[in-house]
Amino acid sequence: MLEFKGTAISTGYAIGQILYVNTYKRNIPKYTVDDTEREIKRFYNARSAASGQLKILNERARESIGNKSALIFEFHQMLLNDNSFKSFVENVVRNERMNCEYAVKMASEHFSQMFANLDDDYMRERSVDILDLSNKLLNVLMSQNDMNKITLTEPQIIAAKELYPSDTLSLKKENVLGIITGLDSFTSHASIISRIMGIPSISNTGAILERLNGKNAIVDGEQGKLIVEPTEGILSQYWSKKQHYEEHRRLLNSQKGLPTETKNGKKIYLCASIGTLDDVQSVLDNDAGGIGLLRSEFLFAGRTSFPSEDEQFLAYKAITKAMSNKETVISMLDIAPINGCDYLNISDEVNPAMGMRGIRLLLENPVLLRTQLRAIYRASAFGKISICIPMVSSPGEVRAFKKTAKEVRDELKSEGINYDPSLSIGLMIETPAAAVISDILAGMVDFFNIGTNDLTQYTLALDRENDDLFNFYTWGHKAVLRLIKLTIQNAHKAGIPVTICGELVSDTRLTEKFLRFGADGFSVVPNNILETRAKIRNIDLNDKK
Ligand code: PEP
Ligand code: MG
């Protein structure tokens, strides 16, 4: 028996035989051409064909994993239509007089390397998407067909150095017990798809995957373990773990579609907090009532210049469209300089957590604020969107923000651009100051969202990023709980609803306390939605405590 420790990518257990799949490499032809325009036409034709393939894959994905998968392929379509990729290929063909297969290969290497060098994990993972897409173009140009290239005739565990998103999607779920990849990260699209498909999956185990072909193994997607040729004892332990896990999942799945209400019939708004476009899939999968907090930082982190209004608009629009009639609360940019945004030009700060971030950064950078507001308002014409202002501590900040929001609305109106005139504006209550003056702030906005991560950090004067302070961190500290209670009371006096978000609400031991404070809703990570719903449905607020 051999045991390898890796990264847990998708939860659950798989027990079975391994099939090693070779993610193939091929020789790309390289030659000079006389008729460069003909070559560019070949490239354009390949793009249309690849776009057609993406549509088919998208349809397939909808059938197998639901509507949400559309986002991944919309991202691929976006890359396919990207002007920089197109211009790069055209330049190589025109200036170097090279064939377009070679030009696509060069563009693919250039852009995937560019993404691979970024600091942000999420953006770095997009380099694999570029390779996947370039492969599609090359398949068309070289008349090969990669669809369904991994074929399984019986249920097996797949091992591969790397899987592309389209590889993962082309797998027939009933035949894939589990997935082991060589180098893959939690945020790659292939990983995301394996989670959506519910296939136990691990990565980075350090095992030489070719040698595992045909061997019996256990994939432990909970702890990120790979056990090859397990002993009888380990095998029977894992069969029972697998059974328990599946029972628990079934129990939680039975919560899907059920109303989120307490035993005594109080309806609670249960929504999800997310940080990227891809998370939308698990929001819908877990049957959340909406997105209670979309951290917009993902559009700004790990890049060298501001995202344009259009880029932001397209992202917000894609999310709100995927959410259909469910609400998305977009939190305005709340980035700390450490997140790799040199282009924001924030000078080095001794205390970045107390520095130029949230509403302060936005008010200090009117163009940044206006651009984000314009993008959000434009997207609001396509679905239900609300805005949340982070890091507020004074009424003046709210007034200034609302003034700009009004100017943006007037501007859009005069330009004839549609937006939702009833879009709500709310506050993140995450500084003790905001909680203490919540009676004043409540009259200025449409809702409150209590951010327990920052509220805890600032109330306890305890840096949430500093692991050394772990022993001083009191989970659900009384001071924080009192501020939460006060905020809810003040909000209700002013007639506005309050949702609580942050890590504290993922702890279902506190759910009842928050409900007794009067919380109207919770925004939790998508994976905790069903657990929280089950908890809420078990609480009777009429019970005397
Ligand atoms: C919070 O502060 O609790 C919160 C939800 O926001 P973030 O974790 O993004 O600071
Ligand atoms: Mg916060």
Coordinates of C-alpha atoms and ligand atoms in Angstrom, one line a residue:
M1 CA 0.0 0.0 0.0
L2 CA 1.3 3.5 -0.8
E3 CA -0.1 6.8 0.5
F4 CA 0.3 10.2 -1.1
K5 CA -0.8 13.6 0.4
G6 CA -2.1 16.2 -2.1
T7 CA -4.6 18.9 -2.4
A8 CA -8.3 18.2 -1.9
I9 CA -10.1 19.6 -5.0
S10 CA -13.6 18.1 -4.8
T11 CA -15.1 16.4 -1.8
G12 CA -16.2 12.8 -1.5
Y13 CA -14.5 9.4 -1.8
A14 CA -13.7 7.2 -4.8
I15 CA -12.7 3.6 -4.7
G16 CA -11.8 1.7 -7.9
Q17 CA -9.2 1.1 -10.6
I18 CA -7.1 3.9 -12.1
L19 CA -7.0 4.7 -15.8
Y20 CA -4.1 6.9 -16.7
V21 CA -4.8 9.3 -19.6
N22 CA -2.1 10.9 -21.5
T23 CA -2.8 14.6 -22.1
Y24 CA -1.3 14.6 -25.5
K25 CA 1.4 16.9 -27.0
R26 CA 1.7 17.3 -30.7
N27 CA 3.9 18.9 -33.3
I28 CA 2.7 22.2 -34.5
P29 CA 3.7 22.8 -38.2
K30 CA 5.9 25.9 -38.8
Y31 CA 6.4 27.3 -42.2
T32 CA 6.5 30.6 -44.1
V33 CA 3.6 31.7 -46.2
D34 CA 3.3 33.9 -49.3
D35 CA -0.4 34.7 -49.1
T36 CA -0.7 36.1 -45.5
E37 CA -4.3 37.3 -46.0
R38 CA -5.4 33.7 -47.0
E39 CA -3.7 32.5 -43.8
I40 CA -5.5 35.1 -41.7
K41 CA -8.8 34.0 -43.3
R42 CA -8.0 30.4 -42.2
F43 CA -7.6 31.7 -38.7
Y44 CA -10.9 33.5 -38.8
N45 CA -12.6 30.4 -40.1
A46 CA -11.1 28.4 -37.3
R47 CA -12.4 30.9 -34.8
S48 CA -15.9 30.5 -36.1
A49 CA -15.6 26.7 -36.0
A50 CA -14.2 26.8 -32.5
S51 CA -17.0 29.1 -31.5
G52 CA -19.5 26.6 -32.8
Q53 CA -17.8 23.8 -30.8
L54 CA -18.0 25.9 -27.7
K55 CA -21.7 26.3 -28.2
I56 CA -22.1 22.6 -28.5
L57 CA -20.0 22.0 -25.3
N58 CA -22.0 24.7 -23.6
E59 CA -25.2 22.8 -24.5
R60 CA -23.7 19.6 -23.3
A61 CA -22.6 21.2 -20.0
R62 CA -26.1 22.6 -19.5
E63 CA -27.5 19.1 -19.8
S64 CA -25.0 17.5 -17.5
I65 CA -24.3 20.2 -14.9
G66 CA -26.9 22.8 -15.4
N67 CA -27.2 26.4 -16.7
K68 CA -24.4 27.7 -14.5
S69 CA -21.7 26.1 -16.6
A70 CA -22.4 28.7 -19.2
L71 CA -20.2 31.1 -17.4
I72 CA -17.1 29.0 -18.1
F73 CA -17.8 28.7 -21.8
E74 CA -18.8 32.4 -22.0
F75 CA -15.3 33.1 -20.6
H76 CA -13.9 30.9 -23.4
Q77 CA -16.0 32.7 -25.9
M78 CA -14.7 36.0 -24.5
L79 CA -11.1 34.8 -24.9
L80 CA -11.9 33.7 -28.4
N81 CA -13.2 37.1 -29.3
D82 CA -10.4 38.9 -27.5
N83 CA -8.8 41.5 -29.6
S84 CA -5.3 41.2 -28.2
F85 CA -5.2 37.4 -29.0
K86 CA -6.5 38.1 -32.5
S87 CA -4.0 40.9 -33.1
F88 CA -1.1 38.8 -31.8
V89 CA -1.9 36.1 -34.3
E90 CA -2.4 38.5 -37.2
N91 CA 0.9 40.2 -36.4
V92 CA 2.8 37.0 -36.4
V93 CA 1.2 36.0 -39.7
R94 CA 1.6 39.4 -41.4
N95 CA 5.0 40.5 -40.0
E96 CA 6.8 37.2 -39.8
R97 CA 4.9 35.7 -42.7
M98 CA 4.3 32.5 -40.7
N99 CA 1.5 29.9 -41.0
C100 CA -1.5 30.5 -38.6
E101 CA -1.0 27.2 -36.6
Y102 CA 2.4 28.5 -35.6
A103 CA 0.9 32.0 -34.9
V104 CA -1.8 30.5 -32.7
K105 CA 0.8 28.5 -30.8
M106 CA 2.9 31.6 -30.2
A107 CA -0.1 33.6 -29.1
S108 CA -1.2 30.8 -26.8
E109 CA 2.3 30.6 -25.2
H110 CA 2.5 34.3 -24.8
F111 CA -0.9 34.9 -23.2
S112 CA -0.9 31.7 -21.1
Q113 CA 2.5 32.7 -19.8
M114 CA 1.3 36.2 -19.1
F115 CA -1.6 34.8 -17.0
A116 CA 0.7 32.2 -15.3
N117 CA 3.0 35.0 -14.1
L118 CA 0.2 36.9 -12.3
D119 CA 0.1 36.9 -8.5
D120 CA -3.6 36.2 -8.1
D121 CA -4.4 32.4 -8.0
Y122 CA -7.6 32.8 -9.8
M123 CA -6.1 34.8 -12.7
R124 CA -3.1 32.4 -12.9
E125 CA -5.5 29.5 -13.4
R126 CA -6.9 31.2 -16.5
S127 CA -3.7 30.3 -18.4
V128 CA -5.0 26.8 -18.7
D129 CA -8.2 28.1 -20.2
I130 CA -6.1 29.8 -22.9
L131 CA -4.3 26.6 -23.6
D132 CA -7.6 24.8 -23.8
L133 CA -9.0 27.3 -26.2
S134 CA -5.9 27.4 -28.4
N135 CA -6.0 23.6 -28.6
K136 CA -9.5 23.9 -30.0
L137 CA -8.3 26.3 -32.6
L138 CA -5.4 24.1 -33.5
N139 CA -7.7 21.1 -33.7
V140 CA -9.8 22.9 -36.3
L141 CA -6.7 24.1 -38.2
M142 CA -5.2 20.7 -38.2
S143 CA -8.6 18.9 -38.8
Q144 CA -8.5 16.9 -35.7
N145 CA -11.3 16.3 -33.3
D146 CA -10.8 16.4 -29.6
M147 CA -14.3 16.0 -28.5
N148 CA -14.8 13.0 -26.2
K149 CA -11.1 12.1 -26.4
I150 CA -11.3 10.4 -23.0
T151 CA -13.5 7.4 -23.3
L152 CA -14.3 5.2 -20.4
T153 CA -16.3 2.1 -20.8
E154 CA -16.6 1.2 -17.2
P155 CA -16.5 3.2 -13.9
Q156 CA -12.8 4.1 -13.2
I157 CA -10.7 6.7 -11.5
I158 CA -9.0 9.0 -14.0
A159 CA -5.4 10.1 -13.5
A160 CA -3.9 12.8 -15.8
K161 CA -1.1 15.3 -15.6
E162 CA -3.6 18.0 -16.4
L163 CA -7.2 18.1 -17.5
Y164 CA -8.6 20.9 -19.6
P165 CA -12.1 22.1 -18.8
S166 CA -13.5 20.6 -22.0
D167 CA -11.8 17.2 -21.1
T168 CA -13.6 17.2 -17.8
L169 CA -16.9 18.1 -19.4
S170 CA -16.6 15.4 -22.0
L171 CA -16.4 12.8 -19.3
K172 CA -19.6 10.7 -18.7
K173 CA -20.2 11.3 -15.1
E174 CA -21.5 7.8 -14.4
N175 CA -18.2 6.3 -15.5
V176 CA -15.9 8.6 -13.6
L177 CA -15.4 7.5 -10.0
G178 CA -12.8 10.1 -9.2
I179 CA -10.1 12.3 -10.6
I180 CA -6.4 12.6 -9.8
T181 CA -4.4 15.3 -11.5
G182 CA -0.7 16.1 -11.4
L183 CA -0.7 19.8 -11.1
D184 CA -4.0 21.5 -10.7
S185 CA -5.4 24.0 -8.4
F186 CA -8.6 24.5 -6.6
T187 CA -9.6 27.4 -8.8
S188 CA -8.9 25.9 -12.2
H189 CA -12.0 25.5 -14.4
A190 CA -11.5 21.8 -14.6
S191 CA -11.5 21.7 -10.7
I192 CA -14.6 23.8 -10.6
I193 CA -16.4 21.5 -13.1
S194 CA -15.4 18.4 -11.1
R195 CA -16.9 20.0 -8.0
I196 CA -20.1 20.9 -9.8
M197 CA -20.3 17.4 -11.2
G198 CA -19.7 16.1 -7.7
I199 CA -16.7 13.9 -8.7
P200 CA -14.2 13.4 -5.8
S201 CA -11.0 14.8 -7.0
I202 CA -7.4 15.5 -5.7
S203 CA -4.3 17.0 -7.1
N204 CA -0.6 17.6 -6.5
T205 CA -0.1 14.2 -4.8
G206 CA 3.5 13.9 -6.2
A207 CA 2.7 10.4 -7.4
I208 CA 4.1 9.4 -10.8
L209 CA 0.7 9.0 -12.4
E210 CA 1.8 6.9 -15.4
R211 CA 2.8 4.1 -13.0
L212 CA -0.6 4.0 -11.4
N213 CA -2.4 2.8 -14.5
G214 CA -4.5 -0.3 -13.7
K215 CA -3.9 -0.1 -10.0
N216 CA -6.7 -0.1 -7.4
A217 CA -6.8 3.0 -5.3
I218 CA -8.8 5.3 -3.0
V219 CA -9.2 9.0 -3.7
D220 CA -10.0 10.8 -0.5
G221 CA -11.4 14.2 -1.7
E222 CA -11.9 15.3 1.9
Q223 CA -8.3 15.1 3.0
G224 CA -6.6 15.2 -0.4
K225 CA -5.2 11.7 0.0
L226 CA -4.4 9.1 -2.6
I227 CA -4.0 5.5 -1.3
V228 CA -2.7 3.1 -3.9
E229 CA -3.4 -0.7 -3.5
P230 CA -5.0 -0.3 0.0
T231 CA -5.0 -3.1 2.5
E232 CA -8.3 -4.9 3.2
G233 CA -8.6 -3.0 6.5
I234 CA -8.2 0.5 5.0
L235 CA -10.5 -0.5 2.1
S236 CA -13.3 -1.4 4.5
Q237 CA -12.8 1.8 6.6
Y238 CA -13.1 3.8 3.4
W239 CA -16.2 1.9 2.2
S240 CA -18.0 3.0 5.4
K241 CA -16.6 6.6 5.2
K242 CA -18.0 6.8 1.6
Q243 CA -21.3 5.5 2.7
H244 CA -21.6 8.0 5.6
Y245 CA -20.5 10.9 3.3
E246 CA -23.1 10.0 0.7
E247 CA -25.8 9.7 3.3
H248 CA -24.9 13.2 4.6
R249 CA -25.0 14.6 1.1
R250 CA -28.4 13.1 0.4
L251 CA -29.7 14.6 3.6
L252 CA -28.4 18.0 2.7
N253 CA -29.6 17.7 -0.9
S254 CA -33.1 17.0 0.4
Q255 CA -33.0 20.6 1.7
K256 CA -32.9 21.9 -1.9
G257 CA -36.1 23.6 -2.9
L258 CA -37.3 23.8 0.7
P259 CA -38.2 27.2 2.0
T260 CA -35.7 28.8 4.4
E261 CA -38.0 29.4 7.4
T262 CA -37.9 28.7 11.1
K263 CA -40.3 26.1 12.6
N264 CA -42.6 29.0 13.7
G265 CA -42.8 30.2 10.1
K266 CA -40.4 33.2 10.0
K267 CA -38.9 33.5 6.5
I268 CA -35.2 34.0 6.4
Y269 CA -33.3 35.3 3.4
L270 CA -30.5 32.9 2.8
C271 CA -28.0 33.9 0.2
A272 CA -24.3 33.3 -0.7
S273 CA -21.1 35.3 -0.5
I274 CA -18.8 34.8 -3.4
G275 CA -15.6 36.3 -4.9
T276 CA -15.5 35.3 -8.5
L277 CA -17.6 34.7 -11.6
D278 CA -17.1 31.0 -11.3
D279 CA -18.6 30.8 -7.8
V280 CA -22.0 31.6 -9.3
Q281 CA -22.3 28.0 -10.3
S282 CA -22.1 26.7 -6.8
V283 CA -24.5 29.5 -5.6
L284 CA -27.2 28.1 -7.9
D285 CA -26.2 24.5 -7.2
N286 CA -26.7 25.0 -3.5
D287 CA -30.0 26.6 -4.1
A288 CA -29.1 30.0 -2.5
G289 CA -31.8 32.7 -2.5
G290 CA -29.4 35.1 -4.2
I291 CA -25.9 36.5 -3.9
G292 CA -25.7 38.4 -0.7
L293 CA -22.2 39.6 -1.2
L294 CA -20.3 39.7 -4.5
R295 CA -16.8 40.9 -3.6
S296 CA -15.8 42.9 -6.7
E297 CA -12.1 42.6 -5.9
F298 CA -11.6 39.8 -8.4
L299 CA -12.0 42.3 -11.3
F300 CA -9.2 44.4 -9.9
A301 CA -6.6 42.1 -8.3
G302 CA -3.5 40.8 -10.0
R303 CA -3.4 43.2 -13.0
T304 CA -1.5 46.1 -14.1
S305 CA -4.2 48.6 -15.0
F306 CA -7.8 49.4 -14.1
P307 CA -10.5 47.1 -15.5
S308 CA -12.5 49.2 -18.0
E309 CA -16.2 50.1 -17.6
D310 CA -17.1 47.6 -20.3
E311 CA -15.0 44.8 -18.8
Q312 CA -16.7 45.3 -15.4
F313 CA -20.1 45.7 -17.0
L314 CA -19.8 42.4 -18.9
A315 CA -18.8 40.5 -15.7
Y316 CA -21.6 42.0 -13.6
K317 CA -24.1 41.3 -16.5
A318 CA -22.9 37.7 -16.9
I319 CA -23.4 37.1 -13.2
T320 CA -26.8 38.8 -12.9
K321 CA -28.0 37.0 -16.0
A322 CA -26.9 33.6 -14.6
M323 CA -28.8 34.4 -11.4
S324 CA -32.0 35.0 -13.4
N325 CA -34.5 36.6 -11.1
K326 CA -32.5 36.2 -8.0
E327 CA -30.8 39.2 -6.4
T328 CA -27.0 40.0 -6.5
V329 CA -25.6 42.4 -4.0
I330 CA -22.3 43.8 -5.4
S331 CA -19.9 45.1 -2.9
M332 CA -18.0 48.1 -4.2
L333 CA -14.2 47.7 -4.5
D334 CA -12.6 47.0 -1.1
I335 CA -9.1 46.2 -1.9
A336 CA -6.0 46.5 0.3
P337 CA -2.7 47.4 -1.4
I338 CA -1.3 44.0 -0.6
N339 CA -3.6 42.5 -3.1
G340 CA -1.2 43.4 -6.0
C341 CA -2.8 46.5 -7.4
D342 CA 0.2 48.7 -8.0
Y343 CA -1.7 50.7 -10.5
L344 CA -3.9 52.1 -7.7
N345 CA -0.8 54.0 -6.6
I346 CA -1.5 53.7 -2.9
S347 CA 1.6 54.6 -1.0
D348 CA 3.0 52.0 1.4
E349 CA 1.0 52.0 4.6
V350 CA 2.0 50.8 8.0
N351 CA -1.6 49.6 8.7
P352 CA -3.2 48.8 5.4
A353 CA -6.3 47.3 7.1
M354 CA -6.9 50.8 8.5
G355 CA -5.7 52.6 5.5
M356 CA -6.8 53.6 2.1
R357 CA -9.5 51.0 1.4
G358 CA -13.2 50.6 0.8
I359 CA -15.2 53.8 0.6
R360 CA -12.1 55.9 1.4
L361 CA -10.3 54.7 -1.7
L362 CA -13.4 55.1 -3.8
L363 CA -14.0 58.7 -2.7
E364 CA -10.3 59.6 -3.2
N365 CA -10.5 58.2 -6.7
P366 CA -13.6 59.6 -8.4
V367 CA -12.9 58.0 -11.8
L368 CA -12.6 54.6 -10.2
L369 CA -15.8 55.1 -8.3
R370 CA -17.7 56.5 -11.3
T371 CA -16.5 53.7 -13.6
Q372 CA -17.6 51.0 -11.2
L373 CA -20.9 52.7 -10.5
R374 CA -21.6 53.1 -14.3
A375 CA -20.8 49.4 -14.9
I376 CA -23.0 48.3 -12.1
Y377 CA -25.9 50.5 -13.0
R378 CA -25.7 49.4 -16.7
A379 CA -25.7 45.8 -15.6
S380 CA -28.8 46.5 -13.4
A381 CA -30.9 46.7 -16.6
F382 CA -30.3 42.9 -17.0
G383 CA -31.3 41.5 -13.5
K384 CA -31.8 42.4 -9.9
I385 CA -28.7 44.1 -8.5
S386 CA -28.1 46.0 -5.3
I387 CA -25.0 47.9 -4.2
C388 CA -23.2 47.6 -0.9
I389 CA -20.7 50.2 0.4
P390 CA -17.7 48.7 2.3
M391 CA -15.8 50.2 5.3
V392 CA -18.1 53.1 6.1
S393 CA -17.6 54.8 9.4
S394 CA -19.3 58.2 8.9
P395 CA -22.5 59.6 7.5
G396 CA -20.5 62.0 5.3
E397 CA -19.0 59.1 3.4
V398 CA -22.5 57.8 2.6
R399 CA -23.7 61.2 1.5
A400 CA -20.7 61.6 -0.8
F401 CA -21.3 58.2 -2.3
K402 CA -25.0 58.7 -2.9
K403 CA -24.3 62.1 -4.5
T404 CA -22.0 60.4 -7.0
A405 CA -24.5 57.6 -7.6
K406 CA -27.1 60.2 -8.4
E407 CA -24.8 61.9 -10.8
V408 CA -24.1 58.6 -12.5
R409 CA -27.8 57.9 -12.9
D410 CA -28.4 61.3 -14.4
E411 CA -25.5 60.8 -16.8
L412 CA -26.8 57.4 -18.0
K413 CA -30.2 58.8 -18.4
S414 CA -29.0 61.7 -20.5
E415 CA -27.0 59.1 -22.6
G416 CA -30.2 57.0 -23.1
I417 CA -28.6 54.0 -21.3
N418 CA -31.0 51.8 -19.4
Y419 CA -30.5 51.0 -15.7
D420 CA -32.7 50.0 -12.8
P421 CA -34.0 53.2 -11.1
S422 CA -35.0 51.2 -8.0
L423 CA -31.6 49.8 -7.4
S424 CA -31.0 49.6 -3.6
I425 CA -28.0 51.0 -1.9
G426 CA -26.9 49.4 1.4
L427 CA -24.0 49.5 3.8
M428 CA -21.5 47.0 5.0
I429 CA -21.6 47.4 8.8
E430 CA -18.1 46.3 9.5
T431 CA -16.5 49.1 11.5
P432 CA -17.5 49.5 15.2
A433 CA -18.2 53.2 14.4
A434 CA -20.8 52.2 11.8
A435 CA -22.4 49.8 14.3
V436 CA -22.5 52.4 17.1
I437 CA -24.1 55.1 14.9
S438 CA -26.3 52.6 13.0
D439 CA -29.3 54.6 14.1
I440 CA -28.1 57.5 12.1
L441 CA -26.9 55.5 9.1
A442 CA -30.1 53.4 8.9
G443 CA -32.0 56.4 7.8
M444 CA -29.7 57.0 4.8
V445 CA -29.8 53.6 3.0
D446 CA -32.0 50.7 2.0
F447 CA -30.4 47.8 3.9
F448 CA -27.5 46.8 6.1
N449 CA -25.1 43.9 5.6
I450 CA -23.1 43.2 8.8
G451 CA -19.5 42.1 7.8
T452 CA -18.5 40.0 10.8
N453 CA -14.9 39.4 9.6
D454 CA -14.0 43.1 9.7
L455 CA -16.3 43.9 12.5
T456 CA -14.5 41.4 14.6
Q457 CA -11.1 42.6 13.4
Y458 CA -11.8 46.2 14.3
T459 CA -13.7 45.6 17.5
L460 CA -11.0 43.4 19.0
A461 CA -8.2 45.5 17.4
L462 CA -7.0 42.1 16.1
D463 CA -5.4 41.8 12.6
R464 CA -7.4 39.1 10.8
E465 CA -4.4 38.4 8.5
N466 CA -2.0 37.7 11.4
D467 CA -1.8 34.0 12.2
D468 CA 0.2 34.6 15.4
L469 CA -2.8 36.2 17.0
F470 CA -4.9 33.0 16.6
N471 CA -4.9 32.4 20.4
F472 CA -6.4 35.9 21.0
Y473 CA -9.2 35.5 18.5
T474 CA -12.4 35.0 20.4
W475 CA -14.9 33.5 18.0
G476 CA -18.3 35.3 18.5
H477 CA -16.8 37.8 21.1
K478 CA -19.5 39.4 23.3
A479 CA -18.5 42.8 22.1
V480 CA -19.1 41.8 18.5
L481 CA -22.4 40.2 19.3
R482 CA -23.6 43.3 21.1
L483 CA -22.7 45.5 18.1
I484 CA -24.6 43.1 15.9
K485 CA -27.7 43.2 18.1
L486 CA -27.5 47.0 18.3
T487 CA -27.2 47.3 14.5
I488 CA -30.2 45.0 13.9
Q489 CA -32.3 46.9 16.4
N490 CA -31.5 50.3 14.9
A491 CA -32.1 49.0 11.3
H492 CA -35.5 47.7 12.3
K493 CA -36.4 51.0 14.0
A494 CA -35.7 52.6 10.6
G495 CA -37.6 49.9 8.8
I496 CA -34.7 48.4 6.8
P497 CA -33.6 44.8 6.6
V498 CA -30.3 43.3 7.9
T499 CA -28.3 40.4 6.5
I500 CA -25.2 39.1 8.3
C501 CA -22.2 37.8 6.4
G502 CA -18.6 36.9 7.1
E503 CA -17.2 33.7 8.6
L504 CA -19.1 33.9 11.8
V505 CA -22.4 33.1 10.1
S506 CA -21.0 29.9 8.7
D507 CA -20.9 28.6 12.3
T508 CA -24.4 27.2 12.7
R509 CA -24.0 27.2 16.5
L510 CA -24.6 30.9 16.3
T511 CA -27.5 30.8 13.8
E512 CA -30.2 30.8 16.5
K513 CA -28.6 33.6 18.5
F514 CA -28.5 35.8 15.3
L515 CA -32.2 34.9 14.6
R516 CA -33.2 35.9 18.1
F517 CA -31.4 39.2 17.6
G518 CA -33.8 39.6 14.7
A519 CA -31.5 39.0 11.7
D520 CA -33.5 38.9 8.4
G521 CA -31.0 37.0 6.4
F522 CA -27.6 35.4 6.2
S523 CA -25.0 35.4 3.4
V524 CA -22.7 32.3 3.7
V525 CA -20.3 30.6 1.5
P526 CA -22.2 28.5 -1.1
N527 CA -21.2 25.2 0.5
N528 CA -22.8 26.2 3.7
I529 CA -26.2 27.1 2.3
L530 CA -27.9 23.8 2.8
E531 CA -26.4 23.2 6.2
T532 CA -27.6 26.6 7.3
R533 CA -31.0 26.0 5.9
A534 CA -31.3 22.7 7.7
K535 CA -30.3 24.5 10.9
I536 CA -32.8 27.4 10.4
R537 CA -35.6 24.9 9.7
N538 CA -35.0 23.3 13.0
I539 CA -35.2 26.5 15.1
D540 CA -38.4 27.5 16.8
L541 CA -38.2 31.1 17.9
N542 CA -41.4 30.7 20.0
D543 CA -39.4 28.3 22.3
K544 CA -38.5 30.2 25.4
K545 CA -34.8 30.3 26.0
Ligands
PEP1 C1 -16.5 41.0 6.3 O1 -15.7 41.9 6.5 O2 -17.1 40.3 7.1 C2 -16.8 40.7 4.9 C3 -17.8 39.9 4.6 O3 -16.1 41.3 3.9 P1 -14.6 40.8 3.6 O4 -14.4 39.4 4.2 O5 -14.5 40.8 2.1 O6 -13.8 41.9 4.2
MG2 MG -15.1 43.4 5.0

